[in-house]
Amino acid sequence: LRVPDWCHNISVDTMNLAGADQNAANKLGGWFKSATATFDGHIKEMRENTKLIAADMNSAVSKLEQEAKTALAVSGPGLLAPGLKEERIKVTFQQGGLGLNLDLADGGKVLKITPGGQAESLGLQAEDKLVSVAGEALPPEGGARYNEVAKKKLSGLGRPVDMEFVRYSVKKENSQAVPEVDPALSEELKAAKALASKLKAELDAAKKKAEDSADE
């Protein structure tokens, strides 16, 4: 029994169709993998850029604080450098140790706070500076005159005793917040993810069709 030529042609056409579907599926799969890698790369790049921005901002703020302190040091007695604010802290020490170390040669600067001591409980911090004792102001910070007067007032000090300290800090408006991710960019990422999901579904359907055609 001779099989008609058109039957052979059907078999060949079917095989060609299956091969074409498989090639299309392979091409679509390759494109999908490439697109997914691209999306993942963009997301990773955004995360890295956000970390870099945060690090740059922190560095800028730290640099600003250091410049402000340096400016204060060269401003001279009684002058407040731009970008700084001054806070006065009045405390009363009771019997016992003060719980702090003072550098009288550096304008009564607090070098160290003893953990659990009076100074800590009163809210004093390192870098604060002593400006008055028992209601009497000390000479402008720094210099031999300050050192001499401060030593006399602090020697044989009775209790309770009132003291006043000054604290300098950078104004809040000088601090820069880390910028948020652009909302429009977030929407684009959502759309990209949706497209990726759709393409994956189409790829799976194309692969299944190719496999079914091959089985037939």
JSON list of C-alpha atoms in Angstrom, two decimals:
[
{"chain": "A", "resi": 1, "resn": "LEU", "atom": "CA", "xyz": [0.00, 0.00, 0.00]},
{"chain": "A", "resi": 2, "resn": "ARG", "atom": "CA", "xyz": [1.53, 3.28, -1.07]},
{"chain": "A", "resi": 3, "resn": "VAL", "atom": "CA", "xyz": [1.12, 6.28, 1.21]},
{"chain": "A", "resi": 4, "resn": "PRO", "atom": "CA", "xyz": [0.08, 9.37, -0.72]},
{"chain": "A", "resi": 5, "resn": "ASP", "atom": "CA", "xyz": [2.63, 12.16, -0.96]},
{"chain": "A", "resi": 6, "resn": "TRP", "atom": "CA", "xyz": [0.31, 14.64, 0.75]},
{"chain": "A", "resi": 7, "resn": "CYS", "atom": "CA", "xyz": [0.41, 12.46, 3.91]},
{"chain": "A", "resi": 8, "resn": "HIS", "atom": "CA", "xyz": [4.18, 12.77, 3.99]},
{"chain": "A", "resi": 9, "resn": "ASN", "atom": "CA", "xyz": [3.78, 16.49, 3.53]},
{"chain": "A", "resi": 10, "resn": "ILE", "atom": "CA", "xyz": [1.42, 16.68, 6.54]},
{"chain": "A", "resi": 11, "resn": "SER", "atom": "CA", "xyz": [3.97, 14.81, 8.68]},
{"chain": "A", "resi": 12, "resn": "VAL", "atom": "CA", "xyz": [6.78, 17.11, 7.54]},
{"chain": "A", "resi": 13, "resn": "ASP", "atom": "CA", "xyz": [4.64, 20.22, 8.05]},
{"chain": "A", "resi": 14, "resn": "THR", "atom": "CA", "xyz": [3.71, 19.07, 11.55]},
{"chain": "A", "resi": 15, "resn": "MET", "atom": "CA", "xyz": [7.36, 18.53, 12.45]},
{"chain": "A", "resi": 16, "resn": "ASN", "atom": "CA", "xyz": [8.25, 21.93, 11.01]},
{"chain": "A", "resi": 17, "resn": "LEU", "atom": "CA", "xyz": [5.48, 23.56, 13.04]},
{"chain": "A", "resi": 18, "resn": "ALA", "atom": "CA", "xyz": [6.64, 21.87, 16.22]},
{"chain": "A", "resi": 19, "resn": "GLY", "atom": "CA", "xyz": [10.19, 22.96, 15.52]},
{"chain": "A", "resi": 20, "resn": "ALA", "atom": "CA", "xyz": [9.08, 26.52, 14.86]},
{"chain": "A", "resi": 21, "resn": "ASP", "atom": "CA", "xyz": [7.10, 26.61, 18.09]},
{"chain": "A", "resi": 22, "resn": "GLN", "atom": "CA", "xyz": [10.07, 25.24, 20.01]},
{"chain": "A", "resi": 23, "resn": "ASN", "atom": "CA", "xyz": [12.41, 27.83, 18.45]},
{"chain": "A", "resi": 24, "resn": "ALA", "atom": "CA", "xyz": [9.98, 30.61, 19.30]},
{"chain": "A", "resi": 25, "resn": "ALA", "atom": "CA", "xyz": [9.70, 29.33, 22.84]},
{"chain": "A", "resi": 26, "resn": "ASN", "atom": "CA", "xyz": [13.49, 29.15, 23.17]},
{"chain": "A", "resi": 27, "resn": "LYS", "atom": "CA", "xyz": [13.88, 32.69, 21.85]},
{"chain": "A", "resi": 28, "resn": "LEU", "atom": "CA", "xyz": [11.14, 33.96, 24.17]},
{"chain": "A", "resi": 29, "resn": "GLY", "atom": "CA", "xyz": [12.75, 32.14, 27.08]},
{"chain": "A", "resi": 30, "resn": "GLY", "atom": "CA", "xyz": [16.12, 33.72, 26.33]},
{"chain": "A", "resi": 31, "resn": "TRP", "atom": "CA", "xyz": [14.55, 37.16, 26.06]},
{"chain": "A", "resi": 32, "resn": "PHE", "atom": "CA", "xyz": [12.64, 36.65, 29.30]},
{"chain": "A", "resi": 33, "resn": "LYS", "atom": "CA", "xyz": [15.79, 35.62, 31.18]},
{"chain": "A", "resi": 34, "resn": "SER", "atom": "CA", "xyz": [17.59, 38.67, 29.81]},
{"chain": "A", "resi": 35, "resn": "ALA", "atom": "CA", "xyz": [14.72, 40.99, 30.77]},
{"chain": "A", "resi": 36, "resn": "THR", "atom": "CA", "xyz": [14.48, 39.49, 34.26]},
{"chain": "A", "resi": 37, "resn": "ALA", "atom": "CA", "xyz": [18.23, 39.92, 34.75]},
{"chain": "A", "resi": 38, "resn": "THR", "atom": "CA", "xyz": [17.92, 43.53, 33.61]},
{"chain": "A", "resi": 39, "resn": "PHE", "atom": "CA", "xyz": [15.09, 44.23, 36.08]},
{"chain": "A", "resi": 40, "resn": "ASP", "atom": "CA", "xyz": [17.02, 42.57, 38.90]},
{"chain": "A", "resi": 41, "resn": "GLY", "atom": "CA", "xyz": [20.06, 44.61, 37.96]},
{"chain": "A", "resi": 42, "resn": "HIS", "atom": "CA", "xyz": [18.10, 47.86, 38.10]},
{"chain": "A", "resi": 43, "resn": "ILE", "atom": "CA", "xyz": [16.65, 47.00, 41.52]},
{"chain": "A", "resi": 44, "resn": "LYS", "atom": "CA", "xyz": [20.09, 46.06, 42.85]},
{"chain": "A", "resi": 45, "resn": "GLU", "atom": "CA", "xyz": [21.57, 49.26, 41.44]},
{"chain": "A", "resi": 46, "resn": "MET", "atom": "CA", "xyz": [18.84, 51.33, 43.12]},
{"chain": "A", "resi": 47, "resn": "ARG", "atom": "CA", "xyz": [19.53, 49.69, 46.47]},
{"chain": "A", "resi": 48, "resn": "GLU", "atom": "CA", "xyz": [23.27, 50.29, 46.14]},
{"chain": "A", "resi": 49, "resn": "ASN", "atom": "CA", "xyz": [22.69, 53.92, 45.13]},
{"chain": "A", "resi": 50, "resn": "THR", "atom": "CA", "xyz": [20.43, 54.44, 48.15]},
{"chain": "A", "resi": 51, "resn": "LYS", "atom": "CA", "xyz": [23.15, 53.09, 50.46]},
{"chain": "A", "resi": 52, "resn": "LEU", "atom": "CA", "xyz": [25.73, 55.37, 48.83]},
{"chain": "A", "resi": 53, "resn": "ILE", "atom": "CA", "xyz": [23.44, 58.39, 49.20]},
{"chain": "A", "resi": 54, "resn": "ALA", "atom": "CA", "xyz": [22.90, 57.62, 52.89]},
{"chain": "A", "resi": 55, "resn": "ALA", "atom": "CA", "xyz": [26.65, 57.24, 53.44]},
{"chain": "A", "resi": 56, "resn": "ASP", "atom": "CA", "xyz": [27.35, 60.52, 51.64]},
{"chain": "A", "resi": 57, "resn": "MET", "atom": "CA", "xyz": [24.70, 62.32, 53.72]},
{"chain": "A", "resi": 58, "resn": "ASN", "atom": "CA", "xyz": [26.11, 60.97, 56.99]},
{"chain": "A", "resi": 59, "resn": "SER", "atom": "CA", "xyz": [29.58, 62.00, 55.91]},
{"chain": "A", "resi": 60, "resn": "ALA", "atom": "CA", "xyz": [28.36, 65.49, 55.00]},
{"chain": "A", "resi": 61, "resn": "VAL", "atom": "CA", "xyz": [26.63, 65.92, 58.37]},
{"chain": "A", "resi": 62, "resn": "SER", "atom": "CA", "xyz": [29.73, 64.74, 60.26]},
{"chain": "A", "resi": 63, "resn": "LYS", "atom": "CA", "xyz": [31.89, 67.12, 58.24]},
{"chain": "A", "resi": 64, "resn": "LEU", "atom": "CA", "xyz": [29.49, 69.97, 58.98]},
{"chain": "A", "resi": 65, "resn": "GLU", "atom": "CA", "xyz": [29.63, 69.25, 62.72]},
{"chain": "A", "resi": 66, "resn": "GLN", "atom": "CA", "xyz": [33.43, 69.21, 62.66]},
{"chain": "A", "resi": 67, "resn": "GLU", "atom": "CA", "xyz": [33.57, 72.48, 60.70]},
{"chain": "A", "resi": 68, "resn": "ALA", "atom": "CA", "xyz": [31.15, 74.07, 63.15]},
{"chain": "A", "resi": 69, "resn": "LYS", "atom": "CA", "xyz": [33.29, 73.05, 66.12]},
{"chain": "A", "resi": 70, "resn": "THR", "atom": "CA", "xyz": [36.39, 74.36, 64.40]},
{"chain": "A", "resi": 71, "resn": "ALA", "atom": "CA", "xyz": [34.62, 77.63, 63.62]},
{"chain": "A", "resi": 72, "resn": "LEU", "atom": "CA", "xyz": [33.62, 77.93, 67.26]},
{"chain": "A", "resi": 73, "resn": "ALA", "atom": "CA", "xyz": [37.20, 77.45, 68.36]},
{"chain": "A", "resi": 74, "resn": "VAL", "atom": "CA", "xyz": [38.41, 80.35, 66.22]},
{"chain": "A", "resi": 75, "resn": "SER", "atom": "CA", "xyz": [35.41, 82.62, 66.80]},
{"chain": "A", "resi": 76, "resn": "GLY", "atom": "CA", "xyz": [36.75, 83.92, 70.09]},
{"chain": "A", "resi": 77, "resn": "PRO", "atom": "CA", "xyz": [35.15, 84.37, 73.53]},
{"chain": "A", "resi": 78, "resn": "GLY", "atom": "CA", "xyz": [31.47, 85.26, 73.57]},
{"chain": "A", "resi": 79, "resn": "LEU", "atom": "CA", "xyz": [30.97, 84.64, 69.86]},
{"chain": "A", "resi": 80, "resn": "LEU", "atom": "CA", "xyz": [28.82, 81.85, 68.48]},
{"chain": "A", "resi": 81, "resn": "ALA", "atom": "CA", "xyz": [29.84, 80.44, 65.12]},
{"chain": "A", "resi": 82, "resn": "PRO", "atom": "CA", "xyz": [27.18, 80.28, 62.38]},
{"chain": "A", "resi": 83, "resn": "GLY", "atom": "CA", "xyz": [25.24, 77.03, 62.28]},
{"chain": "A", "resi": 84, "resn": "LEU", "atom": "CA", "xyz": [25.58, 76.35, 66.01]},
{"chain": "A", "resi": 85, "resn": "LYS", "atom": "CA", "xyz": [23.09, 76.66, 68.84]},
{"chain": "A", "resi": 86, "resn": "GLU", "atom": "CA", "xyz": [23.89, 77.22, 72.50]},
{"chain": "A", "resi": 87, "resn": "GLU", "atom": "CA", "xyz": [22.16, 75.43, 75.35]},
{"chain": "A", "resi": 88, "resn": "ARG", "atom": "CA", "xyz": [22.57, 76.35, 79.01]},
{"chain": "A", "resi": 89, "resn": "ILE", "atom": "CA", "xyz": [22.35, 73.53, 81.57]},
{"chain": "A", "resi": 90, "resn": "LYS", "atom": "CA", "xyz": [21.91, 74.44, 85.25]},
{"chain": "A", "resi": 91, "resn": "VAL", "atom": "CA", "xyz": [22.56, 71.64, 87.74]},
{"chain": "A", "resi": 92, "resn": "THR", "atom": "CA", "xyz": [22.88, 71.24, 91.50]},
{"chain": "A", "resi": 93, "resn": "PHE", "atom": "CA", "xyz": [25.45, 68.83, 92.90]},
{"chain": "A", "resi": 94, "resn": "GLN", "atom": "CA", "xyz": [24.77, 67.17, 96.23]},
{"chain": "A", "resi": 95, "resn": "GLN", "atom": "CA", "xyz": [27.20, 65.49, 98.61]},
{"chain": "A", "resi": 96, "resn": "GLY", "atom": "CA", "xyz": [29.75, 63.16, 97.05]},
{"chain": "A", "resi": 97, "resn": "GLY", "atom": "CA", "xyz": [31.85, 63.25, 93.92]},
{"chain": "A", "resi": 98, "resn": "LEU", "atom": "CA", "xyz": [30.80, 65.26, 90.89]},
{"chain": "A", "resi": 99, "resn": "GLY", "atom": "CA", "xyz": [31.23, 62.30, 88.58]},
{"chain": "A", "resi": 100, "resn": "LEU", "atom": "CA", "xyz": [33.10, 64.16, 85.83]},
{"chain": "A", "resi": 101, "resn": "ASN", "atom": "CA", "xyz": [36.57, 65.20, 84.70]},
{"chain": "A", "resi": 102, "resn": "LEU", "atom": "CA", "xyz": [37.14, 68.86, 83.79]},
{"chain": "A", "resi": 103, "resn": "ASP", "atom": "CA", "xyz": [39.90, 70.36, 81.67]},
{"chain": "A", "resi": 104, "resn": "LEU", "atom": "CA", "xyz": [40.30, 73.86, 83.12]},
{"chain": "A", "resi": 105, "resn": "ALA", "atom": "CA", "xyz": [43.02, 74.66, 80.59]},
{"chain": "A", "resi": 106, "resn": "ASP", "atom": "CA", "xyz": [40.42, 74.22, 77.85]},
{"chain": "A", "resi": 107, "resn": "GLY", "atom": "CA", "xyz": [37.74, 76.50, 79.28]},
{"chain": "A", "resi": 108, "resn": "GLY", "atom": "CA", "xyz": [36.32, 73.97, 81.76]},
{"chain": "A", "resi": 109, "resn": "LYS", "atom": "CA", "xyz": [35.49, 71.37, 79.11]},
{"chain": "A", "resi": 110, "resn": "VAL", "atom": "CA", "xyz": [34.05, 68.10, 80.38]},
{"chain": "A", "resi": 111, "resn": "LEU", "atom": "CA", "xyz": [36.46, 65.38, 79.28]},
{"chain": "A", "resi": 112, "resn": "LYS", "atom": "CA", "xyz": [34.67, 62.39, 80.75]},
{"chain": "A", "resi": 113, "resn": "ILE", "atom": "CA", "xyz": [31.44, 61.50, 82.54]},
{"chain": "A", "resi": 114, "resn": "THR", "atom": "CA", "xyz": [31.64, 58.79, 85.18]},
{"chain": "A", "resi": 115, "resn": "PRO", "atom": "CA", "xyz": [28.96, 56.14, 84.60]},
{"chain": "A", "resi": 116, "resn": "GLY", "atom": "CA", "xyz": [26.42, 56.15, 87.43]},
{"chain": "A", "resi": 117, "resn": "GLY", "atom": "CA", "xyz": [27.77, 59.40, 88.89]},
{"chain": "A", "resi": 118, "resn": "GLN", "atom": "CA", "xyz": [25.97, 62.65, 89.68]},
{"chain": "A", "resi": 119, "resn": "ALA", "atom": "CA", "xyz": [26.95, 64.35, 86.42]},
{"chain": "A", "resi": 120, "resn": "GLU", "atom": "CA", "xyz": [25.41, 61.55, 84.37]},
{"chain": "A", "resi": 121, "resn": "SER", "atom": "CA", "xyz": [22.16, 61.61, 86.36]},
{"chain": "A", "resi": 122, "resn": "LEU", "atom": "CA", "xyz": [21.98, 65.39, 85.91]},
{"chain": "A", "resi": 123, "resn": "GLY", "atom": "CA", "xyz": [22.22, 65.03, 82.11]},
{"chain": "A", "resi": 124, "resn": "LEU", "atom": "CA", "xyz": [25.71, 66.41, 81.54]},
{"chain": "A", "resi": 125, "resn": "GLN", "atom": "CA", "xyz": [27.76, 65.19, 78.60]},
{"chain": "A", "resi": 126, "resn": "ALA", "atom": "CA", "xyz": [31.35, 65.17, 77.41]},
{"chain": "A", "resi": 127, "resn": "GLU", "atom": "CA", "xyz": [32.27, 68.44, 75.59]},
{"chain": "A", "resi": 128, "resn": "ASP", "atom": "CA", "xyz": [29.98, 70.53, 77.87]},
{"chain": "A", "resi": 129, "resn": "LYS", "atom": "CA", "xyz": [31.79, 73.55, 79.37]},
{"chain": "A", "resi": 130, "resn": "LEU", "atom": "CA", "xyz": [31.57, 74.99, 82.86]},
{"chain": "A", "resi": 131, "resn": "VAL", "atom": "CA", "xyz": [30.58, 78.70, 82.83]},
{"chain": "A", "resi": 132, "resn": "SER", "atom": "CA", "xyz": [29.51, 79.46, 86.41]},
{"chain": "A", "resi": 133, "resn": "VAL", "atom": "CA", "xyz": [29.91, 78.14, 89.96]},
{"chain": "A", "resi": 134, "resn": "ALA", "atom": "CA", "xyz": [27.57, 78.99, 92.85]},
{"chain": "A", "resi": 135, "resn": "GLY", "atom": "CA", "xyz": [25.90, 81.67, 90.76]},
{"chain": "A", "resi": 136, "resn": "GLU", "atom": "CA", "xyz": [29.15, 83.44, 89.83]},
{"chain": "A", "resi": 137, "resn": "ALA", "atom": "CA", "xyz": [30.18, 83.55, 86.19]},
{"chain": "A", "resi": 138, "resn": "LEU", "atom": "CA", "xyz": [33.64, 82.40, 85.23]},
{"chain": "A", "resi": 139, "resn": "PRO", "atom": "CA", "xyz": [35.86, 84.43, 82.86]},
{"chain": "A", "resi": 140, "resn": "PRO", "atom": "CA", "xyz": [35.40, 83.89, 79.11]},
{"chain": "A", "resi": 141, "resn": "GLU", "atom": "CA", "xyz": [36.33, 80.32, 78.22]},
{"chain": "A", "resi": 142, "resn": "GLY", "atom": "CA", "xyz": [39.98, 79.49, 77.91]},
{"chain": "A", "resi": 143, "resn": "GLY", "atom": "CA", "xyz": [43.09, 81.31, 79.03]},
{"chain": "A", "resi": 144, "resn": "ALA", "atom": "CA", "xyz": [45.11, 81.58, 82.21]},
{"chain": "A", "resi": 145, "resn": "ARG", "atom": "CA", "xyz": [42.55, 83.84, 83.93]},
{"chain": "A", "resi": 146, "resn": "TYR", "atom": "CA", "xyz": [39.81, 81.24, 83.59]},
{"chain": "A", "resi": 147, "resn": "ASN", "atom": "CA", "xyz": [42.11, 78.52, 84.90]},
{"chain": "A", "resi": 148, "resn": "GLU", "atom": "CA", "xyz": [43.05, 80.57, 87.96]},
{"chain": "A", "resi": 149, "resn": "VAL", "atom": "CA", "xyz": [39.51, 81.65, 88.90]},
{"chain": "A", "resi": 150, "resn": "ALA", "atom": "CA", "xyz": [37.97, 78.23, 88.27]},
{"chain": "A", "resi": 151, "resn": "LYS", "atom": "CA", "xyz": [40.54, 76.50, 90.50]},
{"chain": "A", "resi": 152, "resn": "LYS", "atom": "CA", "xyz": [39.79, 78.87, 93.38]},
{"chain": "A", "resi": 153, "resn": "LYS", "atom": "CA", "xyz": [36.02, 78.42, 93.10]},
{"chain": "A", "resi": 154, "resn": "LEU", "atom": "CA", "xyz": [36.20, 74.65, 92.83]},
{"chain": "A", "resi": 155, "resn": "SER", "atom": "CA", "xyz": [38.69, 74.07, 95.65]},
{"chain": "A", "resi": 156, "resn": "GLY", "atom": "CA", "xyz": [37.06, 73.15, 98.97]},
{"chain": "A", "resi": 157, "resn": "LEU", "atom": "CA", "xyz": [33.64, 73.39, 97.34]},
{"chain": "A", "resi": 158, "resn": "GLY", "atom": "CA", "xyz": [30.71, 72.81, 99.71]},
{"chain": "A", "resi": 159, "resn": "ARG", "atom": "CA", "xyz": [27.47, 70.99, 98.98]},
{"chain": "A", "resi": 160, "resn": "PRO", "atom": "CA", "xyz": [24.93, 71.49, 97.63]},
{"chain": "A", "resi": 161, "resn": "VAL", "atom": "CA", "xyz": [26.36, 73.73, 94.94]},
{"chain": "A", "resi": 162, "resn": "ASP", "atom": "CA", "xyz": [24.86, 75.13, 91.75]},
{"chain": "A", "resi": 163, "resn": "MET", "atom": "CA", "xyz": [26.80, 75.03, 88.51]},
{"chain": "A", "resi": 164, "resn": "GLU", "atom": "CA", "xyz": [26.00, 76.06, 84.98]},
{"chain": "A", "resi": 165, "resn": "PHE", "atom": "CA", "xyz": [27.34, 74.48, 81.83]},
{"chain": "A", "resi": 166, "resn": "VAL", "atom": "CA", "xyz": [27.04, 75.43, 78.18]},
{"chain": "A", "resi": 167, "resn": "ARG", "atom": "CA", "xyz": [26.58, 72.97, 75.34]},
{"chain": "A", "resi": 168, "resn": "TYR", "atom": "CA", "xyz": [27.12, 73.74, 71.66]},
{"chain": "A", "resi": 169, "resn": "SER", "atom": "CA", "xyz": [25.49, 71.65, 68.93]},
{"chain": "A", "resi": 170, "resn": "VAL", "atom": "CA", "xyz": [24.71, 71.91, 65.24]},
{"chain": "A", "resi": 171, "resn": "LYS", "atom": "CA", "xyz": [21.28, 73.35, 64.44]},
{"chain": "A", "resi": 172, "resn": "LYS", "atom": "CA", "xyz": [18.79, 70.79, 63.18]},
{"chain": "A", "resi": 173, "resn": "GLU", "atom": "CA", "xyz": [18.03, 72.71, 60.00]},
{"chain": "A", "resi": 174, "resn": "ASN", "atom": "CA", "xyz": [21.62, 72.09, 58.89]},
{"chain": "A", "resi": 175, "resn": "SER", "atom": "CA", "xyz": [21.12, 68.33, 58.93]},
{"chain": "A", "resi": 176, "resn": "GLN", "atom": "CA", "xyz": [20.12, 66.80, 55.63]},
{"chain": "A", "resi": 177, "resn": "ALA", "atom": "CA", "xyz": [17.71, 63.88, 55.45]},
{"chain": "A", "resi": 178, "resn": "VAL", "atom": "CA", "xyz": [18.33, 60.98, 53.10]},
{"chain": "A", "resi": 179, "resn": "PRO", "atom": "CA", "xyz": [16.08, 61.53, 50.06]},
{"chain": "A", "resi": 180, "resn": "GLU", "atom": "CA", "xyz": [13.29, 59.04, 49.50]},
{"chain": "A", "resi": 181, "resn": "VAL", "atom": "CA", "xyz": [13.02, 56.95, 46.35]},
{"chain": "A", "resi": 182, "resn": "ASP", "atom": "CA", "xyz": [11.07, 58.72, 43.61]},
{"chain": "A", "resi": 183, "resn": "PRO", "atom": "CA", "xyz": [7.42, 57.44, 43.72]},
{"chain": "A", "resi": 184, "resn": "ALA", "atom": "CA", "xyz": [7.29, 57.51, 39.92]},
{"chain": "A", "resi": 185, "resn": "LEU", "atom": "CA", "xyz": [10.25, 55.14, 39.80]},
{"chain": "A", "resi": 186, "resn": "SER", "atom": "CA", "xyz": [8.48, 52.79, 42.22]},
{"chain": "A", "resi": 187, "resn": "GLU", "atom": "CA", "xyz": [5.46, 52.71, 39.90]},
{"chain": "A", "resi": 188, "resn": "GLU", "atom": "CA", "xyz": [7.72, 51.88, 36.97]},
{"chain": "A", "resi": 189, "resn": "LEU", "atom": "CA", "xyz": [9.18, 48.96, 38.91]},
{"chain": "A", "resi": 190, "resn": "LYS", "atom": "CA", "xyz": [5.69, 47.68, 39.69]},
{"chain": "A", "resi": 191, "resn": "ALA", "atom": "CA", "xyz": [4.77, 47.88, 36.01]},
{"chain": "A", "resi": 192, "resn": "ALA", "atom": "CA", "xyz": [7.99, 46.09, 35.06]},
{"chain": "A", "resi": 193, "resn": "LYS", "atom": "CA", "xyz": [7.27, 43.28, 37.51]},
{"chain": "A", "resi": 194, "resn": "ALA", "atom": "CA", "xyz": [3.73, 42.92, 36.13]},
{"chain": "A", "resi": 195, "resn": "LEU", "atom": "CA", "xyz": [5.11, 42.72, 32.58]},
{"chain": "A", "resi": 196, "resn": "ALA", "atom": "CA", "xyz": [7.64, 40.12, 33.67]},
{"chain": "A", "resi": 197, "resn": "SER", "atom": "CA", "xyz": [4.87, 37.98, 35.20]},
{"chain": "A", "resi": 198, "resn": "LYS", "atom": "CA", "xyz": [2.83, 38.25, 32.00]},
{"chain": "A", "resi": 199, "resn": "LEU", "atom": "CA", "xyz": [5.78, 37.28, 29.82]},
{"chain": "A", "resi": 200, "resn": "LYS", "atom": "CA", "xyz": [6.54, 34.31, 32.04]},
{"chain": "A", "resi": 201, "resn": "ALA", "atom": "CA", "xyz": [2.96, 33.07, 31.66]},
{"chain": "A", "resi": 202, "resn": "GLU", "atom": "CA", "xyz": [3.19, 33.44, 27.86]},
{"chain": "A", "resi": 203, "resn": "LEU", "atom": "CA", "xyz": [6.52, 31.61, 27.86]},
{"chain": "A", "resi": 204, "resn": "ASP", "atom": "CA", "xyz": [5.10, 28.72, 29.87]},
{"chain": "A", "resi": 205, "resn": "ALA", "atom": "CA", "xyz": [2.12, 28.51, 27.48]},
{"chain": "A", "resi": 206, "resn": "ALA", "atom": "CA", "xyz": [4.41, 28.51, 24.42]},
{"chain": "A", "resi": 207, "resn": "LYS", "atom": "CA", "xyz": [6.60, 25.78, 25.89]},
{"chain": "A", "resi": 208, "resn": "LYS", "atom": "CA", "xyz": [3.56, 23.63, 26.70]},
{"chain": "A", "resi": 209, "resn": "LYS", "atom": "CA", "xyz": [2.21, 24.08, 23.17]},
{"chain": "A", "resi": 210, "resn": "ALA", "atom": "CA", "xyz": [5.55, 23.10, 21.68]},
{"chain": "A", "resi": 211, "resn": "GLU", "atom": "CA", "xyz": [5.75, 19.99, 23.88]},
{"chain": "A", "resi": 212, "resn": "ASP", "atom": "CA", "xyz": [2.17, 18.97, 22.96]},
{"chain": "A", "resi": 213, "resn": "SER", "atom": "CA", "xyz": [2.94, 19.38, 19.24]},
{"chain": "A", "resi": 214, "resn": "ALA", "atom": "CA", "xyz": [6.07, 17.28, 19.57]},
{"chain": "A", "resi": 215, "resn": "ASP", "atom": "CA", "xyz": [4.14, 14.48, 21.29]},
{"chain": "A", "resi": 216, "resn": "GLU", "atom": "CA", "xyz": [1.59, 14.41, 18.45]}
]
